[in-house]
Tab-separated table of C-alpha atoms and ligand atoms in Angstrom:
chain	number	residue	atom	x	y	z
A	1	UNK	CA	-14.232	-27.299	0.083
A	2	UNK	CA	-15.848	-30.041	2.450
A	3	UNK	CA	-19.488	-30.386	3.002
A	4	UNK	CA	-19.211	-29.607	6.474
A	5	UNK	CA	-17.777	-26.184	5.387
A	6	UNK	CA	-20.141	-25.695	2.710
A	7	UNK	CA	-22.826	-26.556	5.133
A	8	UNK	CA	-22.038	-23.954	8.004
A	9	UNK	CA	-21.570	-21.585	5.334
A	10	UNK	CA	-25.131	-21.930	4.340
A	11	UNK	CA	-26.413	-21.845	8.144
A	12	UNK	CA	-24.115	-18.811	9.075
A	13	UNK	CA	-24.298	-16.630	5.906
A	14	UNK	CA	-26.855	-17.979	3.811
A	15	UNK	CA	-24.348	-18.474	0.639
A	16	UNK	CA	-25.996	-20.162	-1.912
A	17	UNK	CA	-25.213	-23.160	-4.084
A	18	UNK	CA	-24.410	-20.992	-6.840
A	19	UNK	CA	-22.153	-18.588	-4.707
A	20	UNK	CA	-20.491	-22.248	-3.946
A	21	UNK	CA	-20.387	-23.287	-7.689
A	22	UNK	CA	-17.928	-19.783	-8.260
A	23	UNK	CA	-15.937	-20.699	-5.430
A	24	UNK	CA	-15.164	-23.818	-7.008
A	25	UNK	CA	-14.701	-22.652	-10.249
A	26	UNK	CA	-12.822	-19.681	-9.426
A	27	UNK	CA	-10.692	-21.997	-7.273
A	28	UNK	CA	-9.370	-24.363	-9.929
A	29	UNK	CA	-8.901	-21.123	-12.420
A	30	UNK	CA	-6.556	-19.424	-9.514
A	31	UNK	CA	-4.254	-22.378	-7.990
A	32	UNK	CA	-1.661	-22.102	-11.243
A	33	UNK	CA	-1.084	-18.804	-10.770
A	34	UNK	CA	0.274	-19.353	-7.057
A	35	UNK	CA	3.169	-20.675	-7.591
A	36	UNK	CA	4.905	-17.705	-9.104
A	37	UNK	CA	3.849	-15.779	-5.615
A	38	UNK	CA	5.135	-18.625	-3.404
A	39	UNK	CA	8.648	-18.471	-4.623
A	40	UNK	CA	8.576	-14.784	-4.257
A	41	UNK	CA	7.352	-14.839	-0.933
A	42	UNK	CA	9.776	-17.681	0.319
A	43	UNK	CA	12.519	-15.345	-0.838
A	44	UNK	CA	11.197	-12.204	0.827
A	45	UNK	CA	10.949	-14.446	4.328
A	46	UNK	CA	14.788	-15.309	3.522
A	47	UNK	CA	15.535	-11.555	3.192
A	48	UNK	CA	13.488	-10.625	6.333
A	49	UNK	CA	15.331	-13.307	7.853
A	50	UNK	CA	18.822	-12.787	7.260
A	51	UNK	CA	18.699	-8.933	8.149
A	52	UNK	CA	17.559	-9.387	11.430
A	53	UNK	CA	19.915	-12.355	11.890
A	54	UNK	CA	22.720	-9.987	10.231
A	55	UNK	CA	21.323	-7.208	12.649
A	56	UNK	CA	21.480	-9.824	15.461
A	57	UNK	CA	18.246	-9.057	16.798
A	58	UNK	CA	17.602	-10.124	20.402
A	59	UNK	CA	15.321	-9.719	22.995
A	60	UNK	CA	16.852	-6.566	24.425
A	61	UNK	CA	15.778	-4.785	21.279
A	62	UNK	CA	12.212	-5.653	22.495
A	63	UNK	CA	13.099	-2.278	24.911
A	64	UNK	CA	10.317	0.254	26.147
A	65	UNK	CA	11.644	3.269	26.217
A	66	UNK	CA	10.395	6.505	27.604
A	67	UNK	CA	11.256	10.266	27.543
A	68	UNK	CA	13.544	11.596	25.154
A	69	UNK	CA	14.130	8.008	23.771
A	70	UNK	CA	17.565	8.519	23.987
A	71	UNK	CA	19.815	5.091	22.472
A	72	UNK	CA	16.494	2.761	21.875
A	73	UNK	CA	19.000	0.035	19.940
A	74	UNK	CA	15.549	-1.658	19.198
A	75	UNK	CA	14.240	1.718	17.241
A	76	UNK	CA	17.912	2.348	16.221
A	77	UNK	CA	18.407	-1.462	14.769
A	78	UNK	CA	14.678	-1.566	13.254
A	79	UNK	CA	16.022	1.613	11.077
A	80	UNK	CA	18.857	-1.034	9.757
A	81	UNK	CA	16.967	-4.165	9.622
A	82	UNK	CA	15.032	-1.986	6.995
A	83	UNK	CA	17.994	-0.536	5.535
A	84	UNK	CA	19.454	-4.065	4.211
A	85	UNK	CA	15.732	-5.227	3.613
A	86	UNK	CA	15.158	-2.115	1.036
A	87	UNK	CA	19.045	-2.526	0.253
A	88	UNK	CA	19.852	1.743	0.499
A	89	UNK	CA	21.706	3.537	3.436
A	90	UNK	CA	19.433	4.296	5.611
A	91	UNK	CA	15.277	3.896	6.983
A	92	UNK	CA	13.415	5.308	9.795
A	93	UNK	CA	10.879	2.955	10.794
A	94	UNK	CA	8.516	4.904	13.652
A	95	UNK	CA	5.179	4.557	15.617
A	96	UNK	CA	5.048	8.566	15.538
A	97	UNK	CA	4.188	8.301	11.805
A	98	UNK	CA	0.153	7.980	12.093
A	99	UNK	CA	-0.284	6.736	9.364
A	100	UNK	CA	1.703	6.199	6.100
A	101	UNK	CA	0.502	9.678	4.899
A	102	UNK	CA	2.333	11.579	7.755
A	103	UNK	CA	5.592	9.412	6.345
A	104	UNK	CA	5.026	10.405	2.546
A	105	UNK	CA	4.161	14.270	3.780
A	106	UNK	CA	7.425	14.351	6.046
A	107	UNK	CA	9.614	12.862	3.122
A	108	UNK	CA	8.313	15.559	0.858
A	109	UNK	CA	8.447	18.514	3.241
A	110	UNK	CA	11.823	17.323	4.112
A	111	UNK	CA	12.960	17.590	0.653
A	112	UNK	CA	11.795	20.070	-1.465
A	113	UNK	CA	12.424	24.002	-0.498
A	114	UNK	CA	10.599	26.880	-1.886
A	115	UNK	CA	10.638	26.890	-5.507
A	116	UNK	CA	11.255	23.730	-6.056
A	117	UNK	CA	8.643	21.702	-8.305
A	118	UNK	CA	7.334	18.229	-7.483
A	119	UNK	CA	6.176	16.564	-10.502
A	120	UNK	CA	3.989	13.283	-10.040
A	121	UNK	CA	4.375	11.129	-13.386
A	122	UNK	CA	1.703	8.723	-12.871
A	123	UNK	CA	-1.131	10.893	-12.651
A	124	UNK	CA	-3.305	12.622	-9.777
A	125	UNK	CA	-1.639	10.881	-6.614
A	126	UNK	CA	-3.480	9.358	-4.011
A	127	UNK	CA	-6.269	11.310	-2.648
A	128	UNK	CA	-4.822	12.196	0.601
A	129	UNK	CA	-1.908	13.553	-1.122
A	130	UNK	CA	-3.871	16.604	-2.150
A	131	UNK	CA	-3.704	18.127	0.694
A	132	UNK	CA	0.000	17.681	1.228
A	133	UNK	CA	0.403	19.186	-2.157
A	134	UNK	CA	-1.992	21.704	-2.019
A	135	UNK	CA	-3.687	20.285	-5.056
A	136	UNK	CA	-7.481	21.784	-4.704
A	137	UNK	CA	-7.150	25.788	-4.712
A	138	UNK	CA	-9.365	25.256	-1.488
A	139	UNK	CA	-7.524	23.648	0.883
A	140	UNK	CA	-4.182	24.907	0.769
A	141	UNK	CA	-3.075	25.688	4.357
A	142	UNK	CA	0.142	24.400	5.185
A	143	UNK	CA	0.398	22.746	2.038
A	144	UNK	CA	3.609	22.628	-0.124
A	145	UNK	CA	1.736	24.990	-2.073
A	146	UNK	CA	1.744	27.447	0.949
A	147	UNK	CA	5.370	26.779	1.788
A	148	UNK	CA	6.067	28.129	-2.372
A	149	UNK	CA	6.582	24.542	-3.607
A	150	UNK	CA	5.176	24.085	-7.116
A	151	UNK	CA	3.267	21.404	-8.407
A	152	UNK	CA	3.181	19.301	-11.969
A	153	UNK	CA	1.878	15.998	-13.138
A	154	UNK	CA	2.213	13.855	-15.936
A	155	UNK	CA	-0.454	11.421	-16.517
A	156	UNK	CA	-0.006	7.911	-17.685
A	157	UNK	CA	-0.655	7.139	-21.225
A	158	UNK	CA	-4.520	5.718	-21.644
A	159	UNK	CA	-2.810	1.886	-21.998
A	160	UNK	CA	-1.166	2.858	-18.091
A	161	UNK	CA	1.851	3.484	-19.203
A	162	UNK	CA	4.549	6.473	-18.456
A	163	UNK	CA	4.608	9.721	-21.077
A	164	UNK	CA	8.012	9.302	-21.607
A	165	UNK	CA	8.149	12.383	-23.968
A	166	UNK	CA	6.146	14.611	-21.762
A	167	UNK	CA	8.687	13.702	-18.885
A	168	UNK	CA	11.485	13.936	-21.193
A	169	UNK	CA	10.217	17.553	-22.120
A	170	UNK	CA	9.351	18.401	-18.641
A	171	UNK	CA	12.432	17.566	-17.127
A	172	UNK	CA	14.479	19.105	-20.012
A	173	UNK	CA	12.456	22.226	-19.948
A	174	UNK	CA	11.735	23.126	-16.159
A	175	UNK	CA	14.805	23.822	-14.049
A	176	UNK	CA	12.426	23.798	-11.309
A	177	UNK	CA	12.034	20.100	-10.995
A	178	UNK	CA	13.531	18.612	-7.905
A	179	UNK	CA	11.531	15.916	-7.101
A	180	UNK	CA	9.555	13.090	-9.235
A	181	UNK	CA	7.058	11.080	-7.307
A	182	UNK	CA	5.917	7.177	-8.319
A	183	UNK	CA	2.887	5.702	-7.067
A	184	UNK	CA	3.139	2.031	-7.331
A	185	UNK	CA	-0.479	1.307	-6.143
A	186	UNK	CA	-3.892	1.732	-7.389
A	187	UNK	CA	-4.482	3.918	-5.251
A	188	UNK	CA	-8.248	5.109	-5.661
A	189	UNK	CA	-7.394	4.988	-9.786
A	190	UNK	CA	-8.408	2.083	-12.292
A	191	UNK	CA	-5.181	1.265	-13.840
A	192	UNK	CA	-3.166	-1.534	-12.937
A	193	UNK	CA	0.092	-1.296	-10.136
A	194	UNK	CA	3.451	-0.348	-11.462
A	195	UNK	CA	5.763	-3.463	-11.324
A	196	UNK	CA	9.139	-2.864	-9.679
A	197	UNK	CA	10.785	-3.561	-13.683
A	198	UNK	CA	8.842	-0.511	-15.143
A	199	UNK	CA	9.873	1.441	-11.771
A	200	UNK	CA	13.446	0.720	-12.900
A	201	UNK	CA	12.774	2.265	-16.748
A	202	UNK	CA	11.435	5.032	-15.503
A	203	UNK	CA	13.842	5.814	-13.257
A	204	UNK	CA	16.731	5.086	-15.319
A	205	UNK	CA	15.135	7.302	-17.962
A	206	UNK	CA	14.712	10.156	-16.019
A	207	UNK	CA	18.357	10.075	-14.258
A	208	UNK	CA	19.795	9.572	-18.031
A	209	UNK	CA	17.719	13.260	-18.342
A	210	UNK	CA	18.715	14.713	-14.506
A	211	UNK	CA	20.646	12.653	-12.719
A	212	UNK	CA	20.605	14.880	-9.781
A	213	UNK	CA	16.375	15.021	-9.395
A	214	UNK	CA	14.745	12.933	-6.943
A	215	UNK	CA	13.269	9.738	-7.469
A	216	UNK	CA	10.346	8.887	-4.947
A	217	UNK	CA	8.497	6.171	-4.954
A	218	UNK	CA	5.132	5.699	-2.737
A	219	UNK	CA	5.362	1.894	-1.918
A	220	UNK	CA	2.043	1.907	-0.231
A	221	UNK	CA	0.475	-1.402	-0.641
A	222	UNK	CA	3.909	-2.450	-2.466
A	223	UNK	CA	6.136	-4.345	-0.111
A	224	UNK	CA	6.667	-8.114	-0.766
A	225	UNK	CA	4.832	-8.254	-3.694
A	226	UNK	CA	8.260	-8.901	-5.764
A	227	UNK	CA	11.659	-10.141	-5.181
A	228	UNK	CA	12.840	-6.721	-5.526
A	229	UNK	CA	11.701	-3.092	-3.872
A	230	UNK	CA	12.112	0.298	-5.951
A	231	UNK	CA	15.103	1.126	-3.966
A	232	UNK	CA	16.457	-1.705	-5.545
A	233	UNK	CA	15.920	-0.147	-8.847
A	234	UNK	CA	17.415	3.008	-8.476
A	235	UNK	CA	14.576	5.127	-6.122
A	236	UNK	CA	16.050	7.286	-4.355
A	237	UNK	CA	13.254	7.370	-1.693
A	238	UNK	CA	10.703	5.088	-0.228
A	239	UNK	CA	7.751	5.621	2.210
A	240	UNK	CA	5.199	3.801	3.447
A	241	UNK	CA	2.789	2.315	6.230
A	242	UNK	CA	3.167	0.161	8.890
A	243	UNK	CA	-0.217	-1.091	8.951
A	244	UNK	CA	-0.598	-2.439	5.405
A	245	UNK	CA	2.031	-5.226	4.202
A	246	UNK	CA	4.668	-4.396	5.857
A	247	UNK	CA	3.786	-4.396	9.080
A	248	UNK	CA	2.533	-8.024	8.712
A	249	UNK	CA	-0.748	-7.400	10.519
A	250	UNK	CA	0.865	-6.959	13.580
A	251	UNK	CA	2.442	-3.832	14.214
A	252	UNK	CA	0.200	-1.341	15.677
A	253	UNK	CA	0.493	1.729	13.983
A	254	UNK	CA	2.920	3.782	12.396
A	255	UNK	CA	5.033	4.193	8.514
A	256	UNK	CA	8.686	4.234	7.618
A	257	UNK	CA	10.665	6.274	5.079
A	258	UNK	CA	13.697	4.424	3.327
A	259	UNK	CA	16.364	5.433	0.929
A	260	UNK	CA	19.626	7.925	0.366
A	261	UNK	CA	20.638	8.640	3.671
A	262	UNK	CA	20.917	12.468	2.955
A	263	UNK	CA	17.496	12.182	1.866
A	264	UNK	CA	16.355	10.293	4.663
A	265	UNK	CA	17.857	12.845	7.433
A	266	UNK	CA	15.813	15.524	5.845
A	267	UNK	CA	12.701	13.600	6.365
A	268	UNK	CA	13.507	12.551	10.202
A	269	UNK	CA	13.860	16.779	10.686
A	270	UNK	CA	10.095	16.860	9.637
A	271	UNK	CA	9.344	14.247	11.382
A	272	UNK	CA	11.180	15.306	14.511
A	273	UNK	CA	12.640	19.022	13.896
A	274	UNK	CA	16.387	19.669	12.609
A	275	UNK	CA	19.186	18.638	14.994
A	276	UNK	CA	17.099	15.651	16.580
A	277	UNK	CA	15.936	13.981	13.432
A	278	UNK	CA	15.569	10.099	14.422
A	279	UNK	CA	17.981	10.202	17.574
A	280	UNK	CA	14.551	10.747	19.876
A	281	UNK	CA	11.624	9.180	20.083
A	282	UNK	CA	10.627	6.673	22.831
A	283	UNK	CA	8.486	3.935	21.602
A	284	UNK	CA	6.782	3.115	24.289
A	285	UNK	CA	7.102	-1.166	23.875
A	286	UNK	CA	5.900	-1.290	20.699
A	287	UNK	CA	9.418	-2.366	18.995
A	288	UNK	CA	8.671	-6.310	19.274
A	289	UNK	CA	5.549	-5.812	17.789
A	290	UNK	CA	7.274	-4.224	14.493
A	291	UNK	CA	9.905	-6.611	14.449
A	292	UNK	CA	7.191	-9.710	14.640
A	293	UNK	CA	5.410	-7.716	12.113
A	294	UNK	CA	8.239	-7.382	9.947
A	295	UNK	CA	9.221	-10.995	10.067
A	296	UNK	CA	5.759	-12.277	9.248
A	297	UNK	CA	5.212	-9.472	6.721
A	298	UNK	CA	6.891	-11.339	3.465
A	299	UNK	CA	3.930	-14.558	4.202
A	300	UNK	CA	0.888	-12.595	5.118
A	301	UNK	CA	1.206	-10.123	2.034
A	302	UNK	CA	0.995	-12.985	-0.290
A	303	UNK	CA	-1.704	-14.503	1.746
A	304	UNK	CA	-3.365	-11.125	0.923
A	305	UNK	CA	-2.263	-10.994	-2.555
A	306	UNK	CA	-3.870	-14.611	-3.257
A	307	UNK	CA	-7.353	-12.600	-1.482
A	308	UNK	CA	-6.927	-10.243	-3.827
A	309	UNK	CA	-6.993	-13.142	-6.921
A	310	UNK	CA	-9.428	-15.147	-6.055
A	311	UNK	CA	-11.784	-11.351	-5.694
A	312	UNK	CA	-10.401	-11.186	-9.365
A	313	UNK	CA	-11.300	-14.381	-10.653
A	314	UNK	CA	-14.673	-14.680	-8.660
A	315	UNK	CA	-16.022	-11.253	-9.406
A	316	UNK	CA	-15.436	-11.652	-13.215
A	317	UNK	CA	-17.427	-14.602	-13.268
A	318	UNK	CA	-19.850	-13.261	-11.781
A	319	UNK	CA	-19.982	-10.253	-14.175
A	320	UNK	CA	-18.233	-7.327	-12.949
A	321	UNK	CA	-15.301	-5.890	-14.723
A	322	UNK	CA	-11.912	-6.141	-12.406
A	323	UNK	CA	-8.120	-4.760	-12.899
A	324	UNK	CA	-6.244	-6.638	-12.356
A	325	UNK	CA	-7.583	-9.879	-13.715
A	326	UNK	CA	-6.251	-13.061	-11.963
A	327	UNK	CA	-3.898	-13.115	-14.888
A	328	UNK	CA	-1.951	-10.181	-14.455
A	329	UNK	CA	1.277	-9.752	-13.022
A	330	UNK	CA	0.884	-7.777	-9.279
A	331	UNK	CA	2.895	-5.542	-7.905
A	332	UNK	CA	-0.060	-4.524	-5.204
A	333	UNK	CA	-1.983	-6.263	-2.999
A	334	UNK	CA	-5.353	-4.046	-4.505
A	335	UNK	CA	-8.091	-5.836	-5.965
A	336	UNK	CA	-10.614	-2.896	-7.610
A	337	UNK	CA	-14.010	-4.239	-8.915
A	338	UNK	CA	-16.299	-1.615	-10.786
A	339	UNK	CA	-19.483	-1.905	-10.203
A	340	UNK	CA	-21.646	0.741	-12.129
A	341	UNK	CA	-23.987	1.000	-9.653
A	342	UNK	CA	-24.189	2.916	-6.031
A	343	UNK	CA	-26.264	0.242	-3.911
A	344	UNK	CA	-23.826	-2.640	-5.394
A	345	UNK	CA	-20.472	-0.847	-4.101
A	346	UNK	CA	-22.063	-0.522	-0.418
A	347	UNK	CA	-23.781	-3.375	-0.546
A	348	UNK	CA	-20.536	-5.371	-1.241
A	349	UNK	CA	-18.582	-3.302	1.416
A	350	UNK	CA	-21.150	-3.764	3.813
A	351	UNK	CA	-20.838	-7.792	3.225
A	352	UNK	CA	-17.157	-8.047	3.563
A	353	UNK	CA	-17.674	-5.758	7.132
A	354	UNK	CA	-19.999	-8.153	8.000
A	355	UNK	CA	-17.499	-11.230	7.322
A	356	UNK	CA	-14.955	-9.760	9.495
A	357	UNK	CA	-13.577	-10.959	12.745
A	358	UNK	CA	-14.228	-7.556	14.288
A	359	UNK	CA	-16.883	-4.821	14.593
A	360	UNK	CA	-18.998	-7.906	11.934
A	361	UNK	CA	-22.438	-6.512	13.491
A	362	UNK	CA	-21.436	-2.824	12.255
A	363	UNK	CA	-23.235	-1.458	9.058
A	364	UNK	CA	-20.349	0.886	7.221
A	365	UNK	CA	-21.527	4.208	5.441
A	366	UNK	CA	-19.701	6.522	3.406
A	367	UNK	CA	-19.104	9.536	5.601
A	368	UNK	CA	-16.943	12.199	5.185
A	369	UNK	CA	-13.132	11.310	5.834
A	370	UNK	CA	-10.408	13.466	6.775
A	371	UNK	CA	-7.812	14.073	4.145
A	372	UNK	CA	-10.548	12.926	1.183
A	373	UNK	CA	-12.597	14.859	-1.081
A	374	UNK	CA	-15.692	12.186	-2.103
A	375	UNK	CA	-17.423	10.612	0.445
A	376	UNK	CA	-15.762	7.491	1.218
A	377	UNK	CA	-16.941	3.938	2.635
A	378	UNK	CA	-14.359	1.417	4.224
A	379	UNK	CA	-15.531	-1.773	5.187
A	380	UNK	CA	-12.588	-2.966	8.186
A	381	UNK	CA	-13.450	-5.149	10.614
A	382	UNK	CA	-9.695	-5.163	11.645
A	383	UNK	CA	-7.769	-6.075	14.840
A	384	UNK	CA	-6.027	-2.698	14.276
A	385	UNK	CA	-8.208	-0.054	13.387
A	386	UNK	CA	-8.424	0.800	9.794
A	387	UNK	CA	-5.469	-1.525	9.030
A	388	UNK	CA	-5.854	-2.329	5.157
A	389	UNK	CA	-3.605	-5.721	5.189
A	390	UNK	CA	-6.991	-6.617	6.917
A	391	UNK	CA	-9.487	-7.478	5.002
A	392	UNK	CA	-10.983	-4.663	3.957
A	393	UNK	CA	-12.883	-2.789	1.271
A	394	UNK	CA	-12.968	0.949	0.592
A	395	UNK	CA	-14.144	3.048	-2.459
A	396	UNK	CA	-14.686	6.678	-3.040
A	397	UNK	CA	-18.364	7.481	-3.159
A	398	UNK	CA	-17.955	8.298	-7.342
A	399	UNK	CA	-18.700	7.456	-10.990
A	400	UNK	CA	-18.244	4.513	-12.053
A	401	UNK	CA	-17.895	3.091	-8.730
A	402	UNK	CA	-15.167	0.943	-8.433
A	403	UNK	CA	-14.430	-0.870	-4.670
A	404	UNK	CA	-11.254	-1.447	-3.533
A	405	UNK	CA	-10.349	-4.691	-2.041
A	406	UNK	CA	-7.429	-5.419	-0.328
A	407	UNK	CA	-5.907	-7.383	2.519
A	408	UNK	CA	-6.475	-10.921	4.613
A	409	UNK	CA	-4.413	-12.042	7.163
A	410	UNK	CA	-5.421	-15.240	5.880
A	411	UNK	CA	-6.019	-16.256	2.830
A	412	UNK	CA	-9.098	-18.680	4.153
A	413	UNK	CA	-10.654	-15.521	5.691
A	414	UNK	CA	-9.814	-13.205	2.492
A	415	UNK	CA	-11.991	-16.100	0.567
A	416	UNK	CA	-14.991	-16.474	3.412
A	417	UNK	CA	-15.081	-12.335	3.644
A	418	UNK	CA	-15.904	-12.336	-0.237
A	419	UNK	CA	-18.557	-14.870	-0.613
A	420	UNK	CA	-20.259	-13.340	2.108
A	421	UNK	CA	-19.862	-9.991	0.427
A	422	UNK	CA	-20.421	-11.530	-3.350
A	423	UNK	CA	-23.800	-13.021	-1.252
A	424	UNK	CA	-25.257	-9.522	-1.068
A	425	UNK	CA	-25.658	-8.892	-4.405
A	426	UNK	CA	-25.796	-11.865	-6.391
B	501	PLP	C1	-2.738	3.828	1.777
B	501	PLP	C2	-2.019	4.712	0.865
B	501	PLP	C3	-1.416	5.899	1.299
B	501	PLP	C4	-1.434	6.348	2.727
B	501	PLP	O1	-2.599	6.136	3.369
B	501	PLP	P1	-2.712	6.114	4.951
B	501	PLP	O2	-4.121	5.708	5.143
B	501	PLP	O3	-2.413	7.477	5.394
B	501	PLP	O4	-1.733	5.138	5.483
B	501	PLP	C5	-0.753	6.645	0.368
B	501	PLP	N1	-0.647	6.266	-0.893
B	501	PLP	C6	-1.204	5.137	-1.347
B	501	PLP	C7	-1.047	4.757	-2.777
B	501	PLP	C8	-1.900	4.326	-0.479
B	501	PLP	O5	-2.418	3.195	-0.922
């Protein structure tokens, strides 16, 4: 870092020497580990690139459509740009999802039917999941539950792993089972992402079982992080949102579901209603912005990724306990930090929403989210509101803690957002 930076970060922020000293440190620890994420990202930006060129994208897919959305060749193509991307028959990639919750909810209500069990193998799924599920006897209302759709999970193993004999004994026993669902993030847990090769074991263990049960995977977070996307691996469905890596920062809003096409078509009938599925749906001139999105998508994820790091590396010197370390092979873009203590976790929130572009002069709270049981606080300063390939920070107001760090459209601002935040409490 120059002096002159070092300087203005002193007169704007009031980072210490010894927040400097870290930096430094952490930076020299980090910069080995970088290479392994360069060559994956330089691949991903060749895959982007040659689907849209095998697509042959032009600026008449850059349409705005209006009304029934009959024929938009720039929705219609995006569907098959992410199609060859995810390499499986078929995506729908739309601005009507509202967030990649809606696209995990319509995937699921699209294919399972009364009496059918869902069984989640990697534990209690992401928090806003519960409701889709029906998961907490209280809020049930239009739930899978409500619609007869039975629930079961598996947790991982206390190392992270899968219970492959639970599964095994599951599957074997329960008829039921029609649908197994993968989280391959964090989410709001402390256990490190599921890498796209332990996606594949899993899956090819439980079709060796049931061939014929569904294999979905929530690739939240997930997208770019490897060479290779669970529908590479054998998943027979993908979902996900438009405003984390995917989307590359740019698209507006929105999620996509990928996978079998039979699979798919169910979902676009939840999203739409049966008959119309993804043949309507004007998109209103947003399609260049998801295609731009797209194609920057496979750089700013790892610029995120390297965020996510240097949190890692900076954090542990400093003394809190992080998963992953800088060490560990990623599969996620999540950095979680636990910090043991209330005041810390807001405190360190508060500093990275005060070290973003946007909204910086805004103290965050925890308040009470839709779709979440805890109080929550989410530090995002973001161009898009509440985008989380933004810098941003959230955590669960709980024991033990833990924030949740993720995002950076730049890597330079990723780094400036978590001195300032490492500032408040150090
Ligand atoms: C972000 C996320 C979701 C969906 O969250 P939205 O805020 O609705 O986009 C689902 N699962 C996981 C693991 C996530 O990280």
């Amino acid at each position: 870092m120059i002096e002159t930076t070092k300087q203005k970060l002193k007169d704007y922020y009031g980072i210490s020497d010894k927040v400097i000293k870290l930096y430094e440190q952490t930076i020299n620890d980090i910069k080995d580990e970088f290479s392994k994420y360069d060559e994956i990202r330089e691949y991903n930006q060749l895959k982007v690139l040659n689907a849209l060129q095998q697509e042959r994208i032009s600026d008449s897919h850059f349409t705005n459509s209006s009304g029934y959305g009959y024929g938009d060749i720039g929705r219609d193509s995006l569907d098959k740009v992410y199609a060859r991307i995810f390499n499986c028959e078929s995506a729908l990639v739309r601005p009507h999802f509202v967030n990649g919750t809606h696209a995990l909810g319509a995937a699921l209500f699209g294919n399972l039917r009364p009496n059918d069990t869902m069984m989640c193998i990697c534990g209690t799924p992401y928090d806003t999941l519960h409701n889709i599920i029906g998961i907490n006897e209280k809020e049930n209302m239009g739930s899978l539950k409500d619609f007869g759709v039975n629930y079961k999970q598996v947790d991982l193993t206390c190392d992270g792993k899968f219970n492959y004999d639970k599964i095994k004994n599951e599957l074997e026993n329960d008829a039921s089972i029609r649908l197994i669902h993968i989280q391959r993030s964090t989410g709001y847990g402390w256990r490190k992402a599921l890498l796209v090769s332990e996606i594949k074991e899993i899956i090819d263990f439980v079709k060796s079982i049931k061939p014929e049960v569904i294999c979905f995977v929530d690739n939240c977070y997930g997208e770019f992080i490897d060479i290779q996307e669970p529908t590479d691996v054998g998943a027979d469905l993908i979902a996900g949102s438009l405003i984390k890596n995917i989307g590359g920062g740019i698209a507006p809003t929105g999620g996509y579901i990928a996978g079998k096409e039979e699979y798919v078509t169910q979902a676009s009938y939840r999203l739409t209603i049966p008959g119309i599925g993804g043949e309507c749906g004007s998109t209103f001139g947003v399609m260049r912005l998801l295609y731009q999105g797209l194609f920057l998508a496979p750089h700013v994820a790892i610029e995120a990724l390297k965020g996510a790091l240097f949190c890692a590396r900076i954090m542990e010197l400093s003394g809190f306990e992080v998963l992953p370390s800088y060490k560990d092979k990623r599969s996620d873009i999540i950095q979680a930090i636990k910090f043991n203590d209330k005041e810390n976790l807001i405190n360190f929130c508060k500093g990275i929403q005060q070290g973003s572009p946007i909204d910086s002069f805004v103290q965050c709270e925890p308040w009470d989210m839709p779709g979440y049981e805890d109080q929550v606080i989410m530090a995002a300063g973001a161009f898009v509101q509440g985008s989380s390939i933004e810098l941003s920070a959230d955590a669960p107001i709980r024991e033990p803690y833990i924030a949740y760090l993720q995002g950076g459209l730049t890597f330079d601002h990723a780094k400036i957002g978590i001195l300032i935040a490492l500032s408040k409490i150090i």
